[in-house]
Structure formats: C-alpha cells, structure tokens
Amino acid sequence: MNLESAKQVFFEESFELLAAMEDALLAVETSTGDLRREYLNAMFRAVHTIKGSAGLFGLDDVVAFTHLGESVLDRVRDEALPLTVSLIQLLFATRDHIGAMVEAVRQGRSVPHDLTLEAQLHACLQPDAEREPAAAPMTRVAGPTVEVETDGDHVVSSEHWHISLRFGPDVLRNGMDPISFIRYLASLGRIVYLTTLYDSLPELLPMDPESCYLGFEIEFDAAPHVDKLAIENVFEFVRDDSQIRILPPHSHISEYIRLIREIPEGATRLGDILVRGGALTPSELDEVLGIQREAAESGDHRPLGAILVEQQLAPPQAVAAALDKQREHQAQKTREHRTVRMDASRLDSLIDLVGELVIAGAAAQLSASKTGNNGLIESVASLVGLVEQIRDEALSLRMVPVGDIFNRFPRVVRDAAHELGKQIRLDISGEDTELDKSMVERLGDPLVHLVRNAIDHGIESADVRQLRGKAEVGTVWLNAFHESGSVVIEVGDDGGGLDTQRIRARAIERGLIDADVVMSERETWQLVFEPGFSTAETVTSLSGRGVGMDVVKRNIEALKGSIEVDSSAGEGTIVRLRMPLTLAIIDGFRVGVGAASFVIPLDMVLECLDLPLSEVSDARHYLNLRGEVLPYLLLRDLFEVEAAASARQAVVVVQYGNLRAGLVVDRLEGELQAVIKPLGQLFRGVRGLAGSTILGSGAVALVLDVPDLISRAASSEQRTYEPRNSLVELPRPGREG
C-alpha cells in the first residue's frame, strides 16, 4: 500500500467532510425537529470519520481533538447540551481548527494547538446542573412502548428492563415449569415487580388442566453484565412456543444508538445492524423476518422497521438509528461508485498528450490532403474526428462546477454579517456552470474579496434600509452562466450602489484624474480598481484600506478574464467577471494577413463579410452593419504586417459580452483545433495577443485576445495603436512563437 497516496485521499476526504460539516452548521441554525437532528448527525459523522481516518495514520493530535469535538456533538445529539448560538460559534471554531490541523499535516508542519478552544470544549463536557433538565426530555421519548403490554395498572420504571411473557399452552405438557424460569431470571438480577396475567384463562369447563394460560409482566433490575441476549437465553427452552418481549431501560436505548452509530462499514441490512448494536437478538430477528414473510404472502409488504416497532421487538429510536446507518452506508457506496479520485497532475499530463495528439492529427490531415488519395483523406478525417471527441472528453475532465467555489460563501456571508451586525441573505444560482479546474481554484480569493466588499460597503445598515423603504435583510447574490464562449460570474447586492460623484472626488483628491476630465459613469466606476483607492470613511476589519480591488482585477486579467461594474444609485451594484471557458484547447477560426496566421476563438466569431471597397481608404474604421455601427480594426496595421493588402479583404465580426467589432484580414482559412501555448518572452506584454498555437504545417499562429481588440476598437482613443507593437516582429511560418 502506498502510504502517501492513502494520505492524500485522507486529506481530500477530510476537507470534503469539513465542507459538509460547515454546510450542516449553517443549516442547523434555522432548522428544527428531525431536520435539525439530521444536521447534527451529519456533523457528528464528519468529525467521527476524520477521527477514525486520522487514527489510521497515527495522527494522535488530530484524533484527540476530533474526539473532543465528537463528544460535544454527541451530547448535543442526545440533548444533554442545548444548541445555543454560542455553541454553534464554538462548533464553527472547532471545524476550522480541525481544518487547520489537517492542513498542517498535509504541508508537513507541526500540528497547531488551541488551548482556549480545547478548554471551551472540555467545559461543554462537564456536568452542569443547569443543563441536566434539558437532557431529560430526550431520554424519555420511548415511554409509550414500555407500557403497552401491561394490564393497564402498572407503569414501568425507565431504569429497569421490562419483560413481557406469554407462555405457550404446551409448556406444562412439555414438562416445563414456568415458575422455574422466573427463578432463574432472578439469578441474573432482581425482580422489582411481577404481575401475573390471567386474561387467557378460560371458563372452568373448557379449561384444560395440562395447558398453560399464564402470562407475566416483569420489571427486572439486571446485573451490570447482563444484556438483552442473556435475558432471552433464560427462556431458551420455551422460546419457540412462547411470546417474549424484552424492553430495555431507557439508558440502554442510548447505548444501542451509540453502538449502532459506531458500527464500521459492512453491515447493510437493517436487522443485521440492530443485532450488531445489541438492540435485537438473532432469535428476535428470525421471528420478525418470519412475520414479514407471512405478511408478504398475504399481500402486506410492510418494511422490516415498521414491524419491529409494531411488535415491540426493538426500540423505535434504535430502529431509526439503524435506518440512518443503512442510508449512510448506501450513500457512501453510491459515492464510491460514482467517483474516481485522481491526482490532478496526471490529468494535466493527459491534457498535454491530447494537445500533442491534436497537433499531430492536424499535420496528418494536411499531409493526406497533399497526396490527393481520397481513401487516405477520408481515413485521416475519421481519425481527426475521433481526436476531437477525445479532446472534448479530456477537457471535460478538467471542468468543475463553479458551485465548488460558491459553497464556501454561506460561511463567509454569515461571519461577515455577524461581524458587522447586519442581516444578509445569500442567494446562489448557476452553481452547475462549469469552468476549467485551474481557473476555479484561482477565482476563490477574488470572489471572497468582492463578496466581503459588497457586505461591508454595499449593503446598508437595517436603519438606513428601513428609511429607504427596503427590507431590513439585505441580499447578496452569486450567479454564473455561459455567454459567447465565456463564463460570466456575477457578484451583486441590493445595497446603496456606487456613489459616482464621491468616487470622482476621491480620484481627483488622489491625483488619479484631473478635475476637468470628462468621464462616463462606467469609466468612473473603473477607478475603484486603482491601487489604494477607497471611498470608505472608516477602516473595518473587512475592508476600507483600499487594498484588494486592484488585486482582484489583476488576478482576473491574469486568467485572461475581464471585470466590469454595473451600479444603480440606491438599488445596488453588480460586479461581473467574464472568464474564458478553458485555457487549454479551443475550437478556433484561422485567418491570414500577409504571410502571418492568426486564430480567433470560434465561440466569439459571429459572421464573416467582405470589406466594402468604399471602406478600404476610410480612416474612420466604422462599418454600417445592417443599420448598426460596427467599429473595426485592420490587423495588418495593428501588427504592422509587411505585405500588400489583398484586393478582396474580409471582416470577421466578433463579440465579447455585449460589445462587437470587426477584424479586417486578407484570408479566411477555416476552423481548426488550437492547442494554446504560452507566448514567448518576446511577445509577453503585447496587447491583442492571448497565446500561440502550432499549425498542422508546423508553423506558429498567434491567438488573438478578442476582448482586448474589441475594447480597442470601441474606444476611439485606443484606436491609435501603441508604438511598442511596431517593434514586434511577427513569427513567420515554421518559426516558434
């Protein structure tokens, strides 16, 4: 067994369990009844599983701390400890500390200790006179089943076993003495109370003196070592002919539930779980299975659990715990069958190989076309089609739902709202939208910053919201969706919106703009992404220092994404992140200018049209596209391609978000699969280029940065080309980029 591989699985599972625990903690605050109990069970299972796994690797510190947390959760489940707001906060801290301990082990650091937290958890385990009354209702819930088979006058104590005996009519005839069994029972403890039942006794004339009509209700104080099976064995010789019900003391019910919960994986059937937990004996299981079979034969298909409760063979609480255990096992089994864990580096290697396969396929297709052999061309085309399918499947392995990031925000919003004393609801939608795994991992921090900013600066206090006629509870939302080959992630709030005048005033004060500069609202909003910019009057623990928004923008742009702001005074703000779907392999559209080839992401191409001759010498660079003004760029001029323009140039209309622009090229060379390679040192920093790719001929083509080109086309100021581009020599066919 590879211990390191097993450890990696432990780390991943631990973080998944901690995420589930956090979800349950967030939900348990507003839940009641069975739902709350289910959330508590989920938390307990998470901590218990981490403890067990940590023990396998000898992580004693983790085991000790998780045992402490598990014990507290167990008391909460048993209602021996009330679930207060402060206790929930303590459990959040416990969850975080377990995460810190596991992360420390993963990174090879010493495991941290939080003595204050440990002391608080220990305090929760101390007997507390004030808490004991709260524990009582939980231990008395099974009461009714104890009394059912009495003669109606006797109420059984919750501290003793209750044994209900109905001897069969042939017991005396078989030479058995019912009283001897009672005497033997007394040897295992003390008979506290015994009621003899005569309800089966017939009238004198039909009475058979050799038949037994006796029954007993017994309250029994068993010795400490005596369990249900031992009591049942007392009546072993009359078991088949008699009806025997053995009801445990209430304290034993809690013990059964604990044992059932601690049963390791393996038992999947309800009866087996109850037998292993001690709540049911094998003889009782045989009896109830027999009852179930007979009922099924008569068309009554009741579940085993219902029959167990009805026949009083097992306490309802123990049956419920066994059903929980059964569901937990089935869920675990389903998860195991549905997912395969894999090292991410192996996936990256697969993607790299698929990329090489795509390039090799394109080269084979080009070579085949040169031969003029139709059979070969057709075969290679089929091969390339399969490569495309493999590419799509391989890339889909890297795609993960954005919900993987969104799931962390209920906790972020809760903590921030508590800290600021605001009431905030979080709405999440579009969490199934998929994005490249590498991108998802790097989006977490920027989104956290945007959400905290929305809570701190966007959402008003309850008083202000009331004055403005808004609901006291503010709303922050996260949304994700696909649009034009991109994934758009929105962070919005229904707060006060951006104060454009205030932003402008602060920008002038900081010297970012001159006082006489005319700017649109959108341009003014972009100032919040300037380093150190802040309009906050006070600095809070969350924000206000002007540190972060510039980092957010830089991180998003590093992922080839863009960020835009939409705001309405008094109604709220939306920050919109637009990210490329994947960074690895794309479907592209190849165009040519002179001897150079360029690739445009196919998802961004709307249509192609001829450039009207009347526009060739027009310096305005605007087209009338069916009544709409379409700005365009001449790639020849933009990248200073030294070649005469073709007599018939084409315009490729591209779209990014709501913006459109035209790119004027010499040739349209068709679709291709482009394996995106990073730009060489020479091209880094050149605007308008997103990467490079290798063509089937071995030549290098540059992948265009469409969002940047559209932005430049739409801005008359930026359509004056940057001087540094003129210093760049474009790659020629056959040269590396």
XYZ file of C-alpha atoms in Angstrom:
737
model
C 0.000 0.000 0.000
C 1.320 3.439 -0.928
C 1.021 5.359 2.353
C 1.499 8.760 0.736
C -1.272 8.133 -1.773
C -3.540 6.992 1.032
C -2.702 10.146 2.947
C -3.645 12.320 0.006
C -7.027 10.608 -0.054
C -7.351 11.274 3.689
C -6.634 14.975 3.173
C -9.143 15.300 0.346
C -11.823 13.396 2.228
C -11.212 15.413 5.367
C -11.692 18.702 3.554
C -14.838 17.384 1.890
C -16.188 16.258 5.257
C -15.341 19.616 6.804
C -17.169 21.348 3.970
C -20.187 19.133 4.669
C -19.891 19.953 8.367
C -19.860 23.658 7.589
C -22.981 23.282 5.442
C -24.700 21.436 8.273
C -23.637 24.089 10.787
C -25.069 26.830 8.608
C -28.308 24.918 8.199
C -28.737 23.786 11.787
C -29.175 27.352 12.999
C -32.523 27.706 11.273
C -33.756 24.103 11.427
C -35.854 22.277 13.989
C -37.053 18.772 14.804
C -35.945 15.843 12.698
C -34.174 18.096 10.210
C -32.020 19.579 12.956
C -31.287 16.088 14.229
C -30.191 15.063 10.742
C -27.814 18.017 10.517
C -26.365 17.153 13.915
C -25.877 13.571 12.772
C -24.108 14.818 9.640
C -21.714 16.897 11.748
C -21.069 14.016 14.080
C -20.380 11.654 11.176
C -17.931 14.114 9.640
C -15.895 14.522 12.813
C -16.120 10.838 13.637
C -14.862 9.815 10.189
C -11.948 12.238 10.311
C -11.022 10.918 13.733
C -11.088 7.339 12.531
C -9.036 8.074 9.419
C -6.527 10.160 11.353
C -6.049 7.253 13.729
C -5.014 5.015 10.825
C -2.086 7.343 10.127
C -1.100 7.786 13.766
C -2.140 11.455 13.834
C -2.710 11.409 17.577
C -3.179 15.162 17.961
C -5.908 15.186 15.330
C -7.525 12.135 16.901
C -7.501 13.714 20.359
C -9.046 16.976 19.224
C -11.665 15.410 16.957
C -12.598 13.078 19.803
C -13.234 16.148 21.919
C -15.414 17.728 19.245
C -17.178 14.441 18.620
C -18.003 14.088 22.331
C -19.529 17.551 22.425
C -21.582 16.825 19.323
C -22.734 13.559 20.860
C -24.022 15.438 23.907
C -25.822 17.855 21.625
C -27.400 14.981 19.729
C -28.580 13.458 22.995
C -29.994 16.853 24.002
C -27.778 16.824 27.058
C -26.339 20.097 25.788
C -28.561 22.824 24.362
C -27.602 24.052 20.905
C -27.178 27.758 21.552
C -25.766 30.459 19.289
C -22.536 30.473 21.301
C -22.238 26.699 20.982
C -22.739 26.923 17.206
C -19.985 29.508 17.097
C -17.799 27.139 19.126
C -18.531 24.322 16.681
C -17.584 26.587 13.781
C -14.277 27.247 15.531
C -13.873 23.508 16.118
C -14.454 22.808 12.452
C -11.917 25.461 11.454
C -9.315 24.127 13.876
C -9.695 20.586 12.573
C -9.160 22.005 9.072
C -6.038 23.845 10.258
C -4.678 20.667 11.850
C -5.253 18.586 8.719
C -3.730 21.291 6.533
C -0.684 21.464 8.799
C -0.194 17.712 8.468
C -0.619 17.976 4.694
C 2.063 20.649 4.495
C 4.386 18.791 6.831
C 4.161 21.441 9.543
C 3.677 20.850 13.235
C 0.031 20.483 14.213
C -1.315 23.660 15.864
C -2.981 23.579 19.273
C -5.653 25.944 20.510
C -5.723 25.528 24.263
C -8.528 28.058 24.691
C -10.722 26.181 22.261
C -9.913 22.861 23.884
C -10.808 24.304 27.282
C -14.141 25.517 25.942
C -14.922 22.090 24.541
C -13.936 20.408 27.802
C -16.257 22.781 29.637
C -19.121 21.569 27.470
C -18.487 18.040 28.638
C -18.607 18.881 32.331
C -21.786 18.005 34.260
C -23.798 21.146 34.529
C -26.744 21.288 36.885
C -28.404 23.911 34.792
C -28.210 21.776 31.686
C -29.424 18.499 33.160
C -33.156 19.325 32.979
C -32.728 19.931 29.264
C -31.415 16.407 28.865
C -34.432 14.752 30.414
C -36.917 15.048 27.534
C -34.554 13.288 25.166
C -34.235 10.219 27.396
C -37.952 9.798 27.943
C -39.206 9.803 24.389
C -39.586 5.993 24.224
C -42.034 5.782 27.092
C -45.229 4.534 25.435
C -43.778 1.244 24.187
C -42.878 0.162 27.723
C -46.421 0.249 28.963
C -48.277 -1.364 26.098
C -48.371 -4.952 27.285
C -49.124 -4.366 30.945
C -52.522 -4.884 32.437
C -53.026 -1.168 32.393
C -52.318 -0.540 36.079
C -48.597 -0.702 36.192
C -46.228 1.933 34.843
C -42.761 0.577 34.200
C -39.778 2.448 35.572
C -37.381 3.732 32.922
C -34.468 2.367 34.971
C -35.317 -1.330 34.617
C -35.849 -3.940 31.947
C -39.423 -4.803 31.182
C -40.123 -8.412 30.240
C -43.471 -9.432 28.872
C -44.038 -13.212 28.879
C -46.840 -15.208 27.302
C -46.051 -18.867 27.777
C -47.330 -21.225 25.137
C -50.212 -23.620 26.057
C -47.957 -26.704 25.759
C -45.291 -25.553 28.193
C -46.654 -27.682 31.075
C -47.359 -30.554 28.752
C -43.708 -30.477 27.654
C -42.550 -30.803 31.228
C -41.546 -27.175 31.692
C -42.261 -25.233 34.857
C -42.889 -21.528 34.123
C -42.005 -20.537 37.651
C -38.538 -22.121 37.308
C -37.738 -19.676 34.507
C -38.733 -16.806 36.753
C -36.466 -18.160 39.473
C -33.574 -18.491 37.040
C -34.169 -14.970 35.843
C -33.842 -13.777 39.420
C -30.317 -15.200 39.477
C -29.272 -12.570 36.903
C -30.536 -9.640 38.902
C -33.503 -8.533 40.932
C -37.170 -8.848 40.065
C -38.547 -5.490 41.085
C -42.158 -6.096 40.209
C -44.110 -9.022 38.785
C -47.693 -9.060 37.604
C -49.347 -12.368 36.804
C -51.775 -12.222 33.924
C -54.864 -14.384 33.779
C -56.541 -12.858 30.767
C -56.107 -16.060 28.751
C -57.708 -18.222 31.410
C -60.932 -19.770 30.013
C -64.087 -20.678 31.887
C -63.859 -23.649 34.189
C -65.495 -26.243 31.918
C -63.398 -25.697 28.750
C -60.227 -25.288 30.791
C -57.532 -27.917 30.089
C -55.560 -28.597 33.313
C -52.478 -29.596 31.262
C -52.432 -26.325 29.311
C -50.648 -23.186 30.443
C -52.645 -19.965 30.452
C -50.188 -17.848 32.412
C -48.518 -14.620 31.463
C -46.210 -12.298 33.355
C -45.199 -8.688 33.213
C -41.863 -8.295 34.932
C -39.888 -5.273 35.949
C -36.308 -6.501 36.173
C -33.194 -4.867 37.558
C -30.425 -6.757 35.761
C -26.844 -7.107 36.933
C -24.390 -4.825 35.069
C -23.071 -7.553 32.771
C -26.489 -8.817 31.699
C -27.671 -7.769 28.265
C -30.748 -8.499 26.186
C -29.350 -11.721 24.767
C -28.559 -13.066 28.238
C -32.108 -12.384 29.400
C -33.517 -14.028 26.305
C -31.365 -17.105 26.891
C -33.141 -17.614 30.222
C -36.187 -18.621 28.230
C -34.295 -20.579 25.591
C -36.239 -23.839 26.143
C -39.644 -22.188 25.754
C -38.632 -19.559 23.225
C -40.267 -21.235 20.255
C -43.607 -21.826 21.976
C -43.924 -18.522 23.806
C -44.200 -14.861 23.104
C -41.425 -12.941 24.781
C -40.835 -9.237 24.595
C -37.806 -7.752 26.322
C -37.807 -3.965 26.510
C -34.600 -2.300 27.647
C -34.210 0.512 30.181
C -34.017 3.924 28.656
C -30.321 4.188 29.418
C -29.759 1.102 27.255
C -31.534 2.710 24.328
C -28.904 5.438 24.229
C -26.249 2.737 24.399
C -27.844 0.855 21.487
C -27.905 4.026 19.425
C -24.273 4.736 20.222
C -23.215 1.197 19.303
C -25.185 1.313 16.060
C -23.559 4.578 15.062
C -20.112 3.180 15.757
C -20.599 0.036 13.702
C -17.915 0.056 10.990
C -18.896 -0.247 7.355
C -20.012 -3.712 6.316
C -23.475 -4.324 7.718
C -26.018 -3.109 5.214
C -29.252 -4.811 6.288
C -31.423 -3.305 8.958
C -31.769 -6.472 11.009
C -28.022 -7.125 10.990
C -27.311 -3.573 12.146
C -29.743 -3.905 15.059
C -28.320 -7.288 16.068
C -24.761 -5.955 15.977
C -25.865 -2.961 18.005
C -27.433 -5.225 20.643
C -30.959 -3.832 20.190
C -32.206 -7.079 18.664
C -31.303 -10.697 19.305
C -30.832 -13.235 16.492
C -33.948 -15.095 17.651
C -35.981 -11.897 17.516
C -34.643 -11.210 14.037
C -35.733 -14.668 12.884
C -39.143 -14.082 14.415
C -39.692 -10.719 12.785
C -38.473 -11.988 9.417
C -40.998 -14.777 9.726
C -43.737 -12.243 10.444
C -42.656 -10.201 7.440
C -42.730 -13.261 5.158
C -46.213 -14.215 6.311
C -47.419 -10.668 5.819
C -45.896 -10.544 2.336
C -47.655 -13.760 1.375
C -50.941 -12.109 2.243
C -50.083 -9.034 0.178
C -48.932 -6.871 3.084
C -45.447 -5.623 2.181
C -44.552 -3.611 5.253
C -40.923 -2.685 5.831
C -38.989 -4.529 8.492
C -38.522 -1.445 10.652
C -42.260 -0.884 10.923
C -42.845 -4.492 12.000
C -40.051 -4.287 14.566
C -41.655 -1.257 16.178
C -45.150 -2.657 15.946
C -44.102 -5.952 17.558
C -42.055 -4.087 20.178
C -39.004 -6.148 19.363
C -36.736 -3.123 19.100
C -36.977 0.440 20.451
C -38.114 2.950 17.780
C -35.054 5.118 18.470
C -32.714 2.210 17.793
C -34.597 1.350 14.594
C -34.296 4.975 13.472
C -30.564 4.964 14.222
C -30.164 1.727 12.261
C -32.036 3.196 9.301
C -29.717 6.234 9.429
C -26.737 3.905 9.426
C -28.152 1.986 6.498
C -28.709 5.200 4.498
C -25.218 6.427 5.364
C -23.712 3.194 4.081
C -25.759 3.296 0.886
C -24.774 6.938 0.266
C -21.109 6.106 0.823
C -21.372 3.154 -1.518
C -23.020 5.336 -4.156
C -20.292 7.954 -3.854
C -17.609 5.317 -4.171
C -19.171 4.001 -7.343
C -19.777 7.403 -8.915
C -16.389 8.997 -8.486
C -12.792 8.053 -9.087
C -10.132 10.093 -7.345
C -7.137 11.034 -9.408
C -4.035 13.096 -8.932
C -4.568 16.406 -10.775
C -1.049 16.219 -12.241
C -1.990 13.019 -14.077
C -4.969 14.802 -15.559
C -2.748 17.672 -16.679
C -0.404 15.169 -18.327
C -3.356 13.646 -20.158
C -4.429 17.077 -21.422
C -0.890 17.793 -22.627
C -0.818 14.493 -24.527
C -4.214 15.208 -26.057
C -2.876 18.594 -27.147
C 0.038 16.905 -28.904
C -2.420 14.446 -30.457
C -4.457 17.349 -31.832
C -1.363 18.912 -33.418
C -0.263 15.570 -34.857
C -3.772 14.995 -36.225
C -3.731 18.365 -37.974
C -0.336 17.566 -39.509
C -1.595 14.167 -40.712
C -4.672 15.793 -42.226
C -2.519 18.314 -44.100
C -0.174 15.614 -45.394
C -3.102 13.457 -46.503
C -4.675 16.326 -48.415
C -1.414 16.843 -50.325
C -1.397 13.228 -51.549
C -4.773 13.538 -53.264
C -5.570 9.991 -52.085
C -9.263 10.122 -51.262
C -9.176 6.940 -49.193
C -6.335 8.278 -47.078
C -8.001 11.669 -46.733
C -11.212 10.018 -45.558
C -9.387 7.798 -43.056
C -7.451 10.711 -41.620
C -10.653 12.751 -41.403
C -12.239 9.952 -39.335
C -9.152 9.860 -37.156
C -9.287 13.609 -36.620
C -12.972 13.330 -35.732
C -12.115 10.786 -33.034
C -9.329 13.028 -31.791
C -11.863 15.831 -31.434
C -14.086 13.590 -29.333
C -11.154 12.541 -27.176
C -10.218 16.190 -26.788
C -13.718 17.156 -25.678
C -13.908 14.275 -23.194
C -10.442 15.015 -21.818
C -11.219 18.693 -21.403
C -14.494 17.879 -19.690
C -12.486 16.034 -17.034
C -10.909 19.346 -16.106
C -14.232 21.122 -15.909
C -15.697 21.509 -12.442
C -18.862 23.301 -11.344
C -18.483 26.873 -10.166
C -20.570 25.701 -7.221
C -17.347 24.276 -5.770
C -16.358 27.886 -5.052
C -19.823 29.176 -4.273
C -20.234 26.605 -1.500
C -17.760 28.434 0.711
C -19.754 31.676 0.693
C -22.611 30.894 3.081
C -19.976 30.804 5.824
C -18.232 33.932 4.513
C -21.506 35.867 4.423
C -22.600 34.596 7.832
C -19.338 35.542 9.545
C -19.100 38.939 7.854
C -22.749 39.746 8.605
C -22.285 38.802 12.274
C -19.150 40.889 12.489
C -20.842 43.960 11.028
C -24.172 43.442 12.782
C -26.091 43.256 9.519
C -28.794 40.861 8.389
C -27.842 39.496 4.993
C -29.257 36.715 2.868
C -27.125 34.983 0.249
C -28.725 33.813 -2.992
C -26.767 31.455 -5.234
C -27.690 30.476 -8.761
C -25.915 28.940 -11.719
C -23.715 26.830 -9.470
C -23.752 23.999 -12.039
C -21.960 26.180 -14.608
C -18.635 24.541 -15.355
C -15.239 26.148 -15.624
C -11.684 24.900 -16.009
C -10.426 23.469 -12.714
C -7.269 25.567 -12.683
C -9.349 28.704 -13.096
C -11.838 27.754 -10.384
C -9.027 27.325 -7.884
C -7.710 30.833 -8.633
C -11.084 32.560 -8.547
C -11.741 31.858 -4.884
C -9.832 34.759 -3.335
C -11.068 37.448 -5.763
C -14.667 36.367 -5.172
C -14.216 36.382 -1.399
C -12.944 39.945 -1.614
C -15.855 41.060 -3.809
C -18.450 39.448 -1.542
C -16.966 40.939 1.626
C -16.802 44.307 -0.103
C -20.479 44.044 -1.053
C -21.401 43.233 2.540
C -19.286 45.986 4.063
C -19.768 48.835 1.576
C -22.777 47.755 -0.468
C -25.438 46.621 1.994
C -26.707 49.419 4.213
C -27.476 49.075 7.910
C -31.004 47.965 8.839
C -31.929 51.519 9.916
C -30.844 53.044 6.640
C -32.607 50.353 4.652
C -35.824 50.992 6.544
C -35.566 54.711 5.809
C -35.113 53.896 2.123
C -38.146 51.612 2.128
C -36.102 48.434 1.723
C -36.378 45.134 3.553
C -34.254 45.006 6.707
C -32.487 41.926 5.406
C -30.075 42.777 2.617
C -29.312 40.394 -0.225
C -26.009 39.438 -1.761
C -26.078 37.056 -4.700
C -23.713 34.980 -6.732
C -24.657 33.935 -10.217
C -22.846 32.165 -13.058
C -23.781 31.486 -16.668
C -22.335 30.893 -20.125
C -22.274 33.710 -22.673
C -20.467 33.930 -26.021
C -17.893 31.291 -25.204
C -17.197 32.763 -21.785
C -18.322 32.081 -18.270
C -19.787 35.106 -16.544
C -19.754 35.240 -12.748
C -21.759 37.981 -11.070
C -21.404 39.274 -7.520
C -24.346 41.524 -6.771
C -26.049 43.254 -3.876
C -29.210 45.279 -3.307
C -27.378 47.947 -1.339
C -26.896 51.643 -1.951
C -24.939 51.374 -5.216
C -21.748 53.231 -6.121
C -21.592 56.953 -5.425
C -20.184 58.227 -8.725
C -19.586 61.766 -7.506
C -17.777 60.568 -4.427
C -15.561 58.240 -6.451
C -14.700 61.065 -8.835
C -13.969 63.478 -5.975
C -11.693 60.966 -4.279
C -9.906 60.254 -7.581
C -9.254 63.993 -8.096
C -8.095 64.296 -4.487
C -5.626 61.443 -5.013
C -4.444 62.879 -8.310
C -5.682 59.957 -10.354
C -7.576 62.240 -12.739
C -7.648 65.954 -13.466
C -10.626 67.938 -12.300
C -11.595 68.911 -15.843
C -11.581 65.390 -17.252
C -14.950 64.279 -18.559
C -15.725 60.643 -17.778
C -18.766 58.450 -18.223
C -20.271 56.657 -15.231
C -18.731 53.347 -16.286
C -15.301 54.904 -16.673
C -15.643 56.479 -13.242
C -16.607 53.143 -11.677
C -13.432 51.604 -13.081
C -11.459 53.925 -10.769
C -12.299 51.664 -7.814
C -9.790 49.205 -9.278
C -6.915 51.678 -8.935
C -4.316 50.605 -6.342
C -5.071 52.011 -2.886
C -8.367 53.565 -3.955
C -11.114 53.682 -1.315
C -14.054 55.944 -0.553
C -14.666 54.401 2.868
C -14.749 56.875 5.731
C -13.685 54.267 8.244
C -11.486 51.228 8.090
C -13.124 47.980 9.236
C -11.652 44.551 9.737
C -13.132 43.608 6.368
C -12.219 46.482 4.089
C -11.700 50.197 3.758
C -7.950 50.378 3.290
C -8.179 50.432 -0.485
C -6.271 47.196 -0.730
C -7.777 44.413 -2.751
C -9.852 45.615 -5.702
C -6.748 46.287 -7.758
C -5.513 42.811 -6.842
C -8.871 41.365 -7.835
C -8.624 42.998 -11.245
C -5.029 41.915 -11.699
C -5.867 38.304 -10.811
C -8.838 38.223 -13.168
C -6.812 39.685 -16.033
C -4.044 37.171 -15.346
C -6.624 34.485 -16.116
C -7.432 36.232 -19.411
C -10.701 37.419 -17.937
C -12.211 40.854 -17.607
C -14.104 42.665 -14.891
C -16.858 45.221 -15.247
C -19.128 47.082 -12.870
C -22.795 47.944 -13.186
C -24.412 50.036 -10.490
C -27.579 51.970 -9.803
C -27.815 54.529 -7.009
C -29.978 53.242 -4.194
C -30.585 49.882 -5.880
C -27.300 48.043 -5.748
C -24.176 47.016 -7.609
C -23.179 44.094 -9.799
C -19.538 43.207 -10.387
C -19.313 40.966 -13.430
C -16.341 38.682 -14.081
C -16.074 37.327 -17.613
C -13.759 34.337 -17.838
C -12.629 32.195 -20.790
C -14.146 28.728 -20.659
C -10.843 26.890 -20.710
C -7.209 27.738 -21.111
C -6.001 24.568 -22.757
C -7.521 23.687 -26.164
C -10.096 25.664 -28.097
C -12.019 25.498 -31.331
C -10.542 28.306 -33.368
C -11.117 30.163 -36.618
C -7.944 30.734 -38.625
C -7.418 33.904 -40.633
C -4.432 35.201 -42.587
C -2.825 38.592 -43.052
C 0.096 38.567 -45.455
C 2.203 35.539 -44.523
C 1.018 35.522 -40.910
C -1.759 33.411 -39.496
C -3.986 34.317 -36.581
C -6.501 32.259 -34.615
C -9.755 33.681 -33.260
C -11.704 31.667 -30.626
C -14.597 30.240 -32.639
C -17.171 30.954 -29.917
C -16.540 34.654 -30.385
C -16.987 34.697 -34.151
C -20.435 35.870 -35.241
C -20.093 36.130 -39.014
C -17.736 36.998 -41.881
C -18.316 39.502 -44.680
C -16.389 41.275 -47.417
C -14.913 44.651 -46.627
C -16.642 47.129 -48.956
C -14.193 48.807 -51.322
C -15.537 52.184 -50.204
C -14.241 51.455 -46.710
C -10.688 50.480 -47.657
C -9.389 54.033 -47.652
C -11.759 55.320 -44.979
C -9.824 56.386 -41.893
C -12.882 56.288 -39.628
C -12.871 52.484 -39.403
C -16.612 52.158 -38.977
C -18.992 49.933 -40.921
C -22.720 50.108 -41.322
C -23.744 46.565 -40.454
C -27.459 46.276 -41.192
C -28.122 49.624 -39.584
C -25.693 49.182 -36.670
C -22.371 50.956 -36.325
C -19.575 48.375 -36.260
C -16.064 49.588 -35.399
C -13.279 47.538 -36.955
C -9.530 47.078 -36.725
C -7.109 46.370 -39.560
C -4.911 43.561 -38.269
C -2.316 44.496 -40.897
C -1.935 47.962 -39.402
C -2.317 46.803 -35.823
C 0.541 44.294 -36.039
C 2.401 46.078 -38.877
C 2.420 43.131 -41.244
C 4.748 43.995 -44.099
C 2.744 42.813 -47.082
C 0.431 44.394 -49.554
C -3.251 44.064 -48.777
C -5.189 41.635 -50.899
C -7.632 43.012 -53.384
C -10.526 41.461 -51.520
C -10.319 41.765 -47.778
C -12.731 40.207 -45.289
C -14.214 41.359 -41.991
C -14.624 38.854 -39.178
C -17.315 40.110 -36.796
C -16.515 39.090 -33.207
C -18.447 39.558 -29.964
C -17.455 39.608 -26.306
C -20.204 40.333 -23.829
C -22.428 42.982 -25.330
C -19.690 44.508 -27.477
C -18.998 43.754 -31.134
C -16.210 44.707 -33.500
C -14.809 43.736 -36.878
C -11.312 42.405 -37.628
C -10.120 43.012 -41.181
C -7.997 40.203 -42.640
C -6.710 39.095 -46.041
C -7.917 35.493 -45.928
C -10.380 33.223 -44.141
C -8.594 29.895 -43.641
C -11.266 27.874 -41.814
C -11.796 26.177 -38.471
C -9.166 24.294 -36.507
C -8.461 22.908 -33.074
C -5.952 25.152 -31.382
C -3.748 23.944 -28.557
C -2.940 27.168 -26.761
C 0.714 27.619 -25.894
C 2.105 30.448 -23.811
C 3.682 33.365 -25.606
C 7.422 33.569 -25.724
C 9.291 36.284 -23.844
C 9.309 38.463 -26.965
C 5.536 38.675 -27.132
C 4.694 38.938 -23.455
C 3.069 42.262 -22.722
C 1.928 42.728 -26.307
C -1.710 43.730 -26.255
C -4.119 41.921 -28.525
C -2.442 38.514 -28.237
C -3.625 35.760 -25.896
C -1.213 32.989 -26.843
C 0.087 30.957 -29.715
C -0.619 27.622 -31.336
C 1.149 25.241 -33.688
C -0.497 24.538 -37.034
C -0.504 21.241 -38.850
C 2.246 22.567 -41.116
C 4.461 23.209 -38.119
C 4.019 26.959 -38.444
C 3.118 29.113 -35.470
C -0.111 31.112 -35.384
C -0.939 33.773 -32.842
C -4.165 33.502 -30.862
C -5.929 36.856 -30.735
C -7.114 38.395 -27.475
C -10.585 39.287 -28.712
C -11.802 41.120 -25.566
C -8.823 43.460 -25.768
C -9.241 44.022 -29.512
C -12.944 44.784 -29.126
C -12.165 47.205 -26.339
C -9.603 48.968 -28.515
C -11.937 49.101 -31.492
C -14.722 50.551 -29.383
C -12.507 53.223 -27.884
C -11.557 55.944 -30.327
C -8.682 56.966 -28.076
C -7.208 53.493 -28.058
C -7.531 53.006 -31.806
C -4.325 54.936 -32.076
C -2.025 51.971 -31.958
C 0.524 51.539 -29.274
C 4.051 52.348 -30.503
C 5.556 49.270 -28.842
C 3.635 46.962 -31.188
C 5.600 48.337 -34.097
C 8.767 46.966 -32.531
C 7.489 43.415 -32.542
C 8.340 41.124 -35.387
C 5.600 38.616 -36.100
C 6.536 34.947 -36.399
C 6.838 33.593 -39.883
C 5.626 30.159 -40.956
C 7.835 27.474 -39.456
C 9.150 29.656 -36.640
C 8.425 29.188 -32.964
C 6.389 31.952 -31.242
